[in-house]
């Protein structure tokens, strides 16, 4: 079989990724729910994934929230920064994972730059909109439809210049192009685990420079007596049992990316 759909998900997975998933299923319990060996082993798997992601993407391990997908992370980030009626700048190349949450919230959307592969037009139109006074910005790093690499570093500088908080969608770039939370100064960066990071489907990461609002509420294994979600990273974004086998596979994929570049 000749597989050309890597923009949707990488396939086949490297053997170390498959091995890590199976090993976690055979040896790991539920992290944070007890002090027995299998639970502690699961906790170490998750921490290792956060550490590896932090090294690759310029952030601290606790700034890494494990999600089920890039869409999951984008929803958490967008719903933290954007409220009904907010003015939001986007590029002309956004995925539904960005546009649908914005429409659902009731944001006022301003689209910047529709000329394909024209970085100058993208930047000029983006700055023109930011000058109007935006409450937030959300933009992709690479178009999933065209492969257009947007000038995200320059767009990030413009957001900082006009003091506009922003989210970057790195669905098509994480693991392939440089992505750095600290250098970009982004509030959030969302990415899938199953594309350029070579991990299993059903995994993703949200890199957080600020504490997000919980998208879900439920068990976390920390502060269990409280009726409120923990207000600290990463627990605030990880309600319920996390996908330990998937995270183990994702960690293995990130390690392969680090070795191969």
PDB file of C-alpha atoms in Angstrom:
ATOM      1  CA  UNK A   1       0.000   0.000   0.000  1.00  0.00           C
ATOM      2  CA  UNK A   2       1.224   3.508  -0.845  1.00  0.00           C
ATOM      3  CA  UNK A   3       0.048   5.877   1.887  1.00  0.00           C
ATOM      4  CA  UNK A   4      -0.088   9.602   1.100  1.00  0.00           C
ATOM      5  CA  UNK A   5      -2.473  10.893   3.782  1.00  0.00           C
ATOM      6  CA  UNK A   6       0.126  11.979   6.338  1.00  0.00           C
ATOM      7  CA  UNK A   7      -1.573  15.372   6.651  1.00  0.00           C
ATOM      8  CA  UNK A   8      -4.438  13.516   8.336  1.00  0.00           C
ATOM      9  CA  UNK A   9      -2.311  11.083  10.347  1.00  0.00           C
ATOM     10  CA  UNK A  10       1.128   9.527  10.037  1.00  0.00           C
ATOM     11  CA  UNK A  11       1.099   5.853   9.060  1.00  0.00           C
ATOM     12  CA  UNK A  12       2.431   3.285   9.598  1.00  0.00           C
ATOM     13  CA  UNK A  13       3.655   4.104  13.095  1.00  0.00           C
ATOM     14  CA  UNK A  14       7.299   3.437  13.977  1.00  0.00           C
ATOM     15  CA  UNK A  15       7.769   0.164  15.859  1.00  0.00           C
ATOM     16  CA  UNK A  16       8.968   1.913  19.067  1.00  0.00           C
ATOM     17  CA  UNK A  17       5.629   3.747  19.214  1.00  0.00           C
ATOM     18  CA  UNK A  18       3.656   0.513  18.940  1.00  0.00           C
ATOM     19  CA  UNK A  19       5.916  -1.160  21.488  1.00  0.00           C
ATOM     20  CA  UNK A  20       5.453   1.688  23.964  1.00  0.00           C
ATOM     21  CA  UNK A  21       1.660   1.509  23.660  1.00  0.00           C
ATOM     22  CA  UNK A  22       1.621  -2.243  24.295  1.00  0.00           C
ATOM     23  CA  UNK A  23       4.080  -1.968  27.184  1.00  0.00           C
ATOM     24  CA  UNK A  24       1.911   0.674  28.878  1.00  0.00           C
ATOM     25  CA  UNK A  25      -1.205  -1.429  28.451  1.00  0.00           C
ATOM     26  CA  UNK A  26       0.564  -4.375  30.047  1.00  0.00           C
ATOM     27  CA  UNK A  27       2.247  -2.533  32.935  1.00  0.00           C
ATOM     28  CA  UNK A  28       0.497   0.751  33.786  1.00  0.00           C
ATOM     29  CA  UNK A  29      -2.378   1.477  36.128  1.00  0.00           C
ATOM     30  CA  UNK A  30      -4.319   4.710  36.599  1.00  0.00           C
ATOM     31  CA  UNK A  31      -1.968   7.624  37.378  1.00  0.00           C
ATOM     32  CA  UNK A  32      -2.598   9.704  40.467  1.00  0.00           C
ATOM     33  CA  UNK A  33      -5.188   7.327  41.871  1.00  0.00           C
ATOM     34  CA  UNK A  34      -2.923   5.398  44.202  1.00  0.00           C
ATOM     35  CA  UNK A  35       0.612   4.727  45.378  1.00  0.00           C
ATOM     36  CA  UNK A  36       0.919   1.190  44.057  1.00  0.00           C
ATOM     37  CA  UNK A  37       3.537   0.293  41.494  1.00  0.00           C
ATOM     38  CA  UNK A  38       1.430   0.280  38.335  1.00  0.00           C
ATOM     39  CA  UNK A  39      -0.090   3.691  39.135  1.00  0.00           C
ATOM     40  CA  UNK A  40       3.308   5.191  39.872  1.00  0.00           C
ATOM     41  CA  UNK A  41       4.659   3.704  36.641  1.00  0.00           C
ATOM     42  CA  UNK A  42       1.867   5.390  34.691  1.00  0.00           C
ATOM     43  CA  UNK A  43       2.661   8.688  36.369  1.00  0.00           C
ATOM     44  CA  UNK A  44       6.280   8.401  35.293  1.00  0.00           C
ATOM     45  CA  UNK A  45       5.227   7.676  31.697  1.00  0.00           C
ATOM     46  CA  UNK A  46       3.144  10.838  31.584  1.00  0.00           C
ATOM     47  CA  UNK A  47       5.842  12.962  33.218  1.00  0.00           C
ATOM     48  CA  UNK A  48       8.393  11.668  30.711  1.00  0.00           C
ATOM     49  CA  UNK A  49       6.133  12.692  27.851  1.00  0.00           C
ATOM     50  CA  UNK A  50       5.735  16.185  29.311  1.00  0.00           C
ATOM     51  CA  UNK A  51       9.501  16.466  29.753  1.00  0.00           C
ATOM     52  CA  UNK A  52      10.241  15.367  26.187  1.00  0.00           C
ATOM     53  CA  UNK A  53       7.604  17.742  24.803  1.00  0.00           C
ATOM     54  CA  UNK A  54       8.996  20.564  26.909  1.00  0.00           C
ATOM     55  CA  UNK A  55      12.476  20.049  25.484  1.00  0.00           C
ATOM     56  CA  UNK A  56      11.182  20.001  21.921  1.00  0.00           C
ATOM     57  CA  UNK A  57       8.752  22.918  22.184  1.00  0.00           C
ATOM     58  CA  UNK A  58      10.410  25.383  24.563  1.00  0.00           C
ATOM     59  CA  UNK A  59       8.302  25.048  27.696  1.00  0.00           C
ATOM     60  CA  UNK A  60       8.293  23.515  31.150  1.00  0.00           C
ATOM     61  CA  UNK A  61       6.817  20.028  31.690  1.00  0.00           C
ATOM     62  CA  UNK A  62       3.951  21.374  33.785  1.00  0.00           C
ATOM     63  CA  UNK A  63       2.943  23.642  30.896  1.00  0.00           C
ATOM     64  CA  UNK A  64       2.080  20.576  28.801  1.00  0.00           C
ATOM     65  CA  UNK A  65      -1.536  19.390  28.943  1.00  0.00           C
ATOM     66  CA  UNK A  66      -2.251  15.990  27.409  1.00  0.00           C
ATOM     67  CA  UNK A  67      -5.331  16.166  25.189  1.00  0.00           C
ATOM     68  CA  UNK A  68      -7.234  13.791  22.930  1.00  0.00           C
ATOM     69  CA  UNK A  69      -6.448  15.798  19.779  1.00  0.00           C
ATOM     70  CA  UNK A  70      -5.400  19.180  18.465  1.00  0.00           C
ATOM     71  CA  UNK A  71      -9.108  20.042  18.220  1.00  0.00           C
ATOM     72  CA  UNK A  72      -9.504  19.338  21.931  1.00  0.00           C
ATOM     73  CA  UNK A  73      -6.622  21.650  22.762  1.00  0.00           C
ATOM     74  CA  UNK A  74      -7.852  24.390  20.438  1.00  0.00           C
ATOM     75  CA  UNK A  75     -11.279  24.335  22.043  1.00  0.00           C
ATOM     76  CA  UNK A  76      -9.768  24.670  25.507  1.00  0.00           C
ATOM     77  CA  UNK A  77      -7.491  27.518  24.450  1.00  0.00           C
ATOM     78  CA  UNK A  78     -10.094  29.389  22.404  1.00  0.00           C
ATOM     79  CA  UNK A  79     -12.748  29.156  25.104  1.00  0.00           C
ATOM     80  CA  UNK A  80     -10.244  30.543  27.595  1.00  0.00           C
ATOM     81  CA  UNK A  81      -9.370  33.614  25.526  1.00  0.00           C
ATOM     82  CA  UNK A  82     -12.619  34.259  23.638  1.00  0.00           C
ATOM     83  CA  UNK A  83     -16.045  35.169  25.030  1.00  0.00           C
ATOM     84  CA  UNK A  84     -19.288  36.007  23.173  1.00  0.00           C
ATOM     85  CA  UNK A  85     -18.890  39.183  21.139  1.00  0.00           C
ATOM     86  CA  UNK A  86     -15.097  39.262  21.321  1.00  0.00           C
ATOM     87  CA  UNK A  87     -13.246  40.534  18.232  1.00  0.00           C
ATOM     88  CA  UNK A  88     -10.900  37.806  16.980  1.00  0.00           C
ATOM     89  CA  UNK A  89      -8.314  37.957  14.189  1.00  0.00           C
ATOM     90  CA  UNK A  90      -7.700  34.801  12.159  1.00  0.00           C
ATOM     91  CA  UNK A  91      -5.799  34.027   8.996  1.00  0.00           C
ATOM     92  CA  UNK A  92      -7.556  33.206   5.748  1.00  0.00           C
ATOM     93  CA  UNK A  93      -6.420  29.583   5.987  1.00  0.00           C
ATOM     94  CA  UNK A  94      -8.000  28.280   9.175  1.00  0.00           C
ATOM     95  CA  UNK A  95      -9.289  24.762   9.817  1.00  0.00           C
ATOM     96  CA  UNK A  96     -12.793  24.065  11.156  1.00  0.00           C
ATOM     97  CA  UNK A  97     -11.145  23.197  14.461  1.00  0.00           C
ATOM     98  CA  UNK A  98     -10.599  26.952  14.795  1.00  0.00           C
ATOM     99  CA  UNK A  99     -13.579  28.410  12.959  1.00  0.00           C
ATOM    100  CA  UNK A 100     -16.325  26.257  14.444  1.00  0.00           C
ATOM    101  CA  UNK A 101     -15.465  26.969  18.104  1.00  0.00           C
ATOM    102  CA  UNK A 102     -15.281  30.694  17.323  1.00  0.00           C
ATOM    103  CA  UNK A 103     -18.686  30.610  15.635  1.00  0.00           C
ATOM    104  CA  UNK A 104     -20.149  28.547  18.475  1.00  0.00           C
ATOM    105  CA  UNK A 105     -18.970  31.098  21.037  1.00  0.00           C
ATOM    106  CA  UNK A 106     -20.382  33.991  19.040  1.00  0.00           C
ATOM    107  CA  UNK A 107     -17.111  35.771  18.328  1.00  0.00           C
ATOM    108  CA  UNK A 108     -16.785  38.554  15.770  1.00  0.00           C
ATOM    109  CA  UNK A 109     -14.285  37.111  13.304  1.00  0.00           C
ATOM    110  CA  UNK A 110     -11.903  39.225  11.218  1.00  0.00           C
ATOM    111  CA  UNK A 111     -10.101  37.334   8.443  1.00  0.00           C
ATOM    112  CA  UNK A 112      -6.606  38.480   7.479  1.00  0.00           C
ATOM    113  CA  UNK A 113      -4.908  37.594   4.213  1.00  0.00           C
ATOM    114  CA  UNK A 114      -6.389  35.249   1.617  1.00  0.00           C
ATOM    115  CA  UNK A 115      -3.571  35.329  -0.970  1.00  0.00           C
ATOM    116  CA  UNK A 116      -2.009  31.886  -1.107  1.00  0.00           C
ATOM    117  CA  UNK A 117       1.757  31.690  -0.436  1.00  0.00           C
ATOM    118  CA  UNK A 118       1.933  35.486  -0.084  1.00  0.00           C
ATOM    119  CA  UNK A 119       3.553  36.035   3.297  1.00  0.00           C
ATOM    120  CA  UNK A 120       3.699  39.799   2.856  1.00  0.00           C
ATOM    121  CA  UNK A 121      -0.029  40.019   2.191  1.00  0.00           C
ATOM    122  CA  UNK A 122      -0.731  37.834   5.216  1.00  0.00           C
ATOM    123  CA  UNK A 123       1.368  40.075   7.461  1.00  0.00           C
ATOM    124  CA  UNK A 124       0.020  43.356   6.095  1.00  0.00           C
ATOM    125  CA  UNK A 125      -3.597  42.269   6.403  1.00  0.00           C
ATOM    126  CA  UNK A 126      -3.003  40.758   9.830  1.00  0.00           C
ATOM    127  CA  UNK A 127      -1.463  43.958  11.175  1.00  0.00           C
ATOM    128  CA  UNK A 128      -4.243  46.039   9.593  1.00  0.00           C
ATOM    129  CA  UNK A 129      -6.809  44.048  11.535  1.00  0.00           C
ATOM    130  CA  UNK A 130      -4.836  44.055  14.793  1.00  0.00           C
ATOM    131  CA  UNK A 131      -4.674  47.848  14.616  1.00  0.00           C
ATOM    132  CA  UNK A 132      -8.477  47.926  14.777  1.00  0.00           C
ATOM    133  CA  UNK A 133      -8.322  46.503  18.286  1.00  0.00           C
ATOM    134  CA  UNK A 134      -8.709  42.750  18.706  1.00  0.00           C
ATOM    135  CA  UNK A 135      -9.482  40.803  21.861  1.00  0.00           C
ATOM    136  CA  UNK A 136      -7.643  37.699  20.644  1.00  0.00           C
ATOM    137  CA  UNK A 137      -6.035  36.075  17.609  1.00  0.00           C
ATOM    138  CA  UNK A 138      -5.977  32.474  16.426  1.00  0.00           C
ATOM    139  CA  UNK A 139      -3.921  31.347  13.450  1.00  0.00           C
ATOM    140  CA  UNK A 140      -2.511  28.215  11.906  1.00  0.00           C
ATOM    141  CA  UNK A 141       1.170  27.536  11.328  1.00  0.00           C
ATOM    142  CA  UNK A 142       0.644  25.524   8.135  1.00  0.00           C
ATOM    143  CA  UNK A 143      -2.478  25.246   5.979  1.00  0.00           C
ATOM    144  CA  UNK A 144      -3.773  21.682   5.958  1.00  0.00           C
ATOM    145  CA  UNK A 145      -5.251  22.217   2.473  1.00  0.00           C
ATOM    146  CA  UNK A 146      -2.384  23.963   0.673  1.00  0.00           C
ATOM    147  CA  UNK A 147       0.792  23.442   2.678  1.00  0.00           C
ATOM    148  CA  UNK A 148       1.255  27.213   2.959  1.00  0.00           C
ATOM    149  CA  UNK A 149       3.648  27.968   5.825  1.00  0.00           C
ATOM    150  CA  UNK A 150       2.402  31.156   7.448  1.00  0.00           C
ATOM    151  CA  UNK A 151       4.883  33.692   8.896  1.00  0.00           C
ATOM    152  CA  UNK A 152       3.965  32.765  12.460  1.00  0.00           C
ATOM    153  CA  UNK A 153       7.025  34.282  14.119  1.00  0.00           C
ATOM    154  CA  UNK A 154       6.241  37.660  12.582  1.00  0.00           C
ATOM    155  CA  UNK A 155       2.535  37.272  13.363  1.00  0.00           C
ATOM    156  CA  UNK A 156       3.443  36.464  16.940  1.00  0.00           C
ATOM    157  CA  UNK A 157       5.563  39.630  17.147  1.00  0.00           C
ATOM    158  CA  UNK A 158       2.625  41.667  15.870  1.00  0.00           C
ATOM    159  CA  UNK A 159       0.346  40.165  18.503  1.00  0.00           C
ATOM    160  CA  UNK A 160       2.829  41.056  21.212  1.00  0.00           C
ATOM    161  CA  UNK A 161       3.222  44.567  19.743  1.00  0.00           C
ATOM    162  CA  UNK A 162      -0.526  45.203  19.909  1.00  0.00           C
ATOM    163  CA  UNK A 163      -0.942  43.256  23.161  1.00  0.00           C
ATOM    164  CA  UNK A 164      -3.332  40.721  21.681  1.00  0.00           C
ATOM    165  CA  UNK A 165      -3.354  37.259  23.300  1.00  0.00           C
ATOM    166  CA  UNK A 166      -3.082  34.490  20.736  1.00  0.00           C
ATOM    167  CA  UNK A 167      -3.315  30.784  19.988  1.00  0.00           C
ATOM    168  CA  UNK A 168      -1.293  28.965  17.328  1.00  0.00           C
ATOM    169  CA  UNK A 169      -2.674  25.851  15.625  1.00  0.00           C
ATOM    170  CA  UNK A 170       0.321  23.607  14.940  1.00  0.00           C
ATOM    171  CA  UNK A 171      -1.650  20.641  13.616  1.00  0.00           C
ATOM    172  CA  UNK A 172       0.481  20.357  10.484  1.00  0.00           C
ATOM    173  CA  UNK A 173       3.803  21.619  11.804  1.00  0.00           C
ATOM    174  CA  UNK A 174       4.544  20.052  15.201  1.00  0.00           C
ATOM    175  CA  UNK A 175       7.350  17.568  14.741  1.00  0.00           C
ATOM    176  CA  UNK A 176       8.182  18.903  11.274  1.00  0.00           C
ATOM    177  CA  UNK A 177       8.949  22.615  11.699  1.00  0.00           C
ATOM    178  CA  UNK A 178      10.362  24.498  14.712  1.00  0.00           C
ATOM    179  CA  UNK A 179       7.671  25.303  17.296  1.00  0.00           C
ATOM    180  CA  UNK A 180       8.550  27.160  20.491  1.00  0.00           C
ATOM    181  CA  UNK A 181       6.135  28.428  23.141  1.00  0.00           C
ATOM    182  CA  UNK A 182       8.657  30.688  24.877  1.00  0.00           C
ATOM    183  CA  UNK A 183      10.193  32.206  21.751  1.00  0.00           C
ATOM    184  CA  UNK A 184       6.846  32.924  20.114  1.00  0.00           C
ATOM    185  CA  UNK A 185       5.308  34.329  23.283  1.00  0.00           C
ATOM    186  CA  UNK A 186       2.047  32.523  22.520  1.00  0.00           C
ATOM    187  CA  UNK A 187      -0.608  32.081  25.165  1.00  0.00           C
ATOM    188  CA  UNK A 188      -1.362  28.605  23.837  1.00  0.00           C
ATOM    189  CA  UNK A 189      -0.067  26.243  21.164  1.00  0.00           C
ATOM    190  CA  UNK A 190      -2.189  23.242  20.222  1.00  0.00           C
ATOM    191  CA  UNK A 191      -0.991  20.171  18.341  1.00  0.00           C
ATOM    192  CA  UNK A 192      -2.002  16.592  17.602  1.00  0.00           C
ATOM    193  CA  UNK A 193       0.054  13.599  18.619  1.00  0.00           C
ATOM    194  CA  UNK A 194      -0.805  11.482  15.607  1.00  0.00           C
ATOM    195  CA  UNK A 195       0.668  13.519  12.741  1.00  0.00           C
ATOM    196  CA  UNK A 196       4.239  14.851  12.695  1.00  0.00           C
ATOM    197  CA  UNK A 197       4.902  13.574  16.219  1.00  0.00           C
ATOM    198  CA  UNK A 198       4.271   9.994  15.021  1.00  0.00           C
ATOM    199  CA  UNK A 199       2.108   9.071  18.004  1.00  0.00           C
ATOM    200  CA  UNK A 200      -1.214   7.212  18.172  1.00  0.00           C
ATOM    201  CA  UNK A 201      -4.541   8.703  17.164  1.00  0.00           C
ATOM    202  CA  UNK A 202      -6.478  10.041  20.135  1.00  0.00           C
ATOM    203  CA  UNK A 203      -3.511  11.987  21.493  1.00  0.00           C
ATOM    204  CA  UNK A 204      -2.504  15.638  21.469  1.00  0.00           C
ATOM    205  CA  UNK A 205      -0.799  18.382  23.466  1.00  0.00           C
ATOM    206  CA  UNK A 206      -1.756  21.882  24.550  1.00  0.00           C
ATOM    207  CA  UNK A 207       1.221  24.056  25.495  1.00  0.00           C
ATOM    208  CA  UNK A 208       0.145  26.706  27.992  1.00  0.00           C
ATOM    209  CA  UNK A 209       1.788  30.009  28.878  1.00  0.00           C
ATOM    210  CA  UNK A 210      -1.260  30.796  31.011  1.00  0.00           C
ATOM    211  CA  UNK A 211      -3.685  28.630  32.951  1.00  0.00           C
ATOM    212  CA  UNK A 212      -6.648  27.682  30.761  1.00  0.00           C
ATOM    213  CA  UNK A 213     -10.236  27.444  31.858  1.00  0.00           C
ATOM    214  CA  UNK A 214     -11.328  23.818  32.233  1.00  0.00           C
ATOM    215  CA  UNK A 215     -13.134  22.445  29.213  1.00  0.00           C
ATOM    216  CA  UNK A 216     -14.309  19.454  31.270  1.00  0.00           C
ATOM    217  CA  UNK A 217     -14.740  18.952  34.996  1.00  0.00           C
ATOM    218  CA  UNK A 218     -14.081  15.717  36.828  1.00  0.00           C
ATOM    219  CA  UNK A 219     -11.503  13.580  38.534  1.00  0.00           C
ATOM    220  CA  UNK A 220      -7.825  14.438  38.373  1.00  0.00           C
ATOM    221  CA  UNK A 221      -6.193  12.563  41.226  1.00  0.00           C
ATOM    222  CA  UNK A 222      -5.377  15.854  42.956  1.00  0.00           C
ATOM    223  CA  UNK A 223      -7.348  17.945  45.500  1.00  0.00           C
ATOM    224  CA  UNK A 224     -10.108  15.348  45.432  1.00  0.00           C
ATOM    225  CA  UNK A 225     -12.049  16.919  48.334  1.00  0.00           C
ATOM    226  CA  UNK A 226     -12.736  20.089  46.343  1.00  0.00           C
ATOM    227  CA  UNK A 227     -15.838  20.489  44.157  1.00  0.00           C
ATOM    228  CA  UNK A 228     -13.821  22.803  41.914  1.00  0.00           C
ATOM    229  CA  UNK A 229     -11.263  21.739  39.330  1.00  0.00           C
ATOM    230  CA  UNK A 230      -7.638  22.311  40.368  1.00  0.00           C
ATOM    231  CA  UNK A 231      -6.564  25.793  39.337  1.00  0.00           C
ATOM    232  CA  UNK A 232      -3.023  24.837  38.370  1.00  0.00           C
ATOM    233  CA  UNK A 233      -1.290  23.282  35.383  1.00  0.00           C
ATOM    234  CA  UNK A 234      -1.521  20.651  34.072  1.00  0.00           C
ATOM    235  CA  UNK A 235      -4.329  19.226  36.241  1.00  0.00           C
ATOM    236  CA  UNK A 236      -6.779  21.982  35.315  1.00  0.00           C
ATOM    237  CA  UNK A 237      -6.955  20.643  31.765  1.00  0.00           C
ATOM    238  CA  UNK A 238      -6.921  16.902  32.386  1.00  0.00           C
ATOM    239  CA  UNK A 239     -10.276  15.823  33.825  1.00  0.00           C
ATOM    240  CA  UNK A 240     -10.815  12.080  33.893  1.00  0.00           C
ATOM    241  CA  UNK A 241      -8.444   9.228  33.232  1.00  0.00           C
ATOM    242  CA  UNK A 242      -5.864  10.191  30.640  1.00  0.00           C
ATOM    243  CA  UNK A 243      -4.891   7.955  27.720  1.00  0.00           C
ATOM    244  CA  UNK A 244      -1.779   6.423  29.280  1.00  0.00           C
ATOM    245  CA  UNK A 245      -1.022   3.956  26.430  1.00  0.00           C
ATOM    246  CA  UNK A 246      -1.496   6.732  23.885  1.00  0.00           C
ATOM    247  CA  UNK A 247       0.727   9.099  25.842  1.00  0.00           C
ATOM    248  CA  UNK A 248       3.392   6.397  26.084  1.00  0.00           C
ATOM    249  CA  UNK A 249       3.285   6.003  22.316  1.00  0.00           C
ATOM    250  CA  UNK A 250       3.362   9.759  21.824  1.00  0.00           C
ATOM    251  CA  UNK A 251       6.426  10.034  24.053  1.00  0.00           C
ATOM    252  CA  UNK A 252       8.169   7.429  21.912  1.00  0.00           C
ATOM    253  CA  UNK A 253       7.220   9.362  18.775  1.00  0.00           C
ATOM    254  CA  UNK A 254       8.573  12.627  20.197  1.00  0.00           C
ATOM    255  CA  UNK A 255      11.844  10.888  21.049  1.00  0.00           C
ATOM    256  CA  UNK A 256      12.148   9.676  17.452  1.00  0.00           C
ATOM    257  CA  UNK A 257      11.567  13.231  16.202  1.00  0.00           C
ATOM    258  CA  UNK A 258      14.242  14.520  18.570  1.00  0.00           C
ATOM    259  CA  UNK A 259      16.753  11.973  17.262  1.00  0.00           C
ATOM    260  CA  UNK A 260      15.986  12.371  13.562  1.00  0.00           C
ATOM    261  CA  UNK A 261      15.190  16.074  13.470  1.00  0.00           C
TER     262      UNK A 261
END
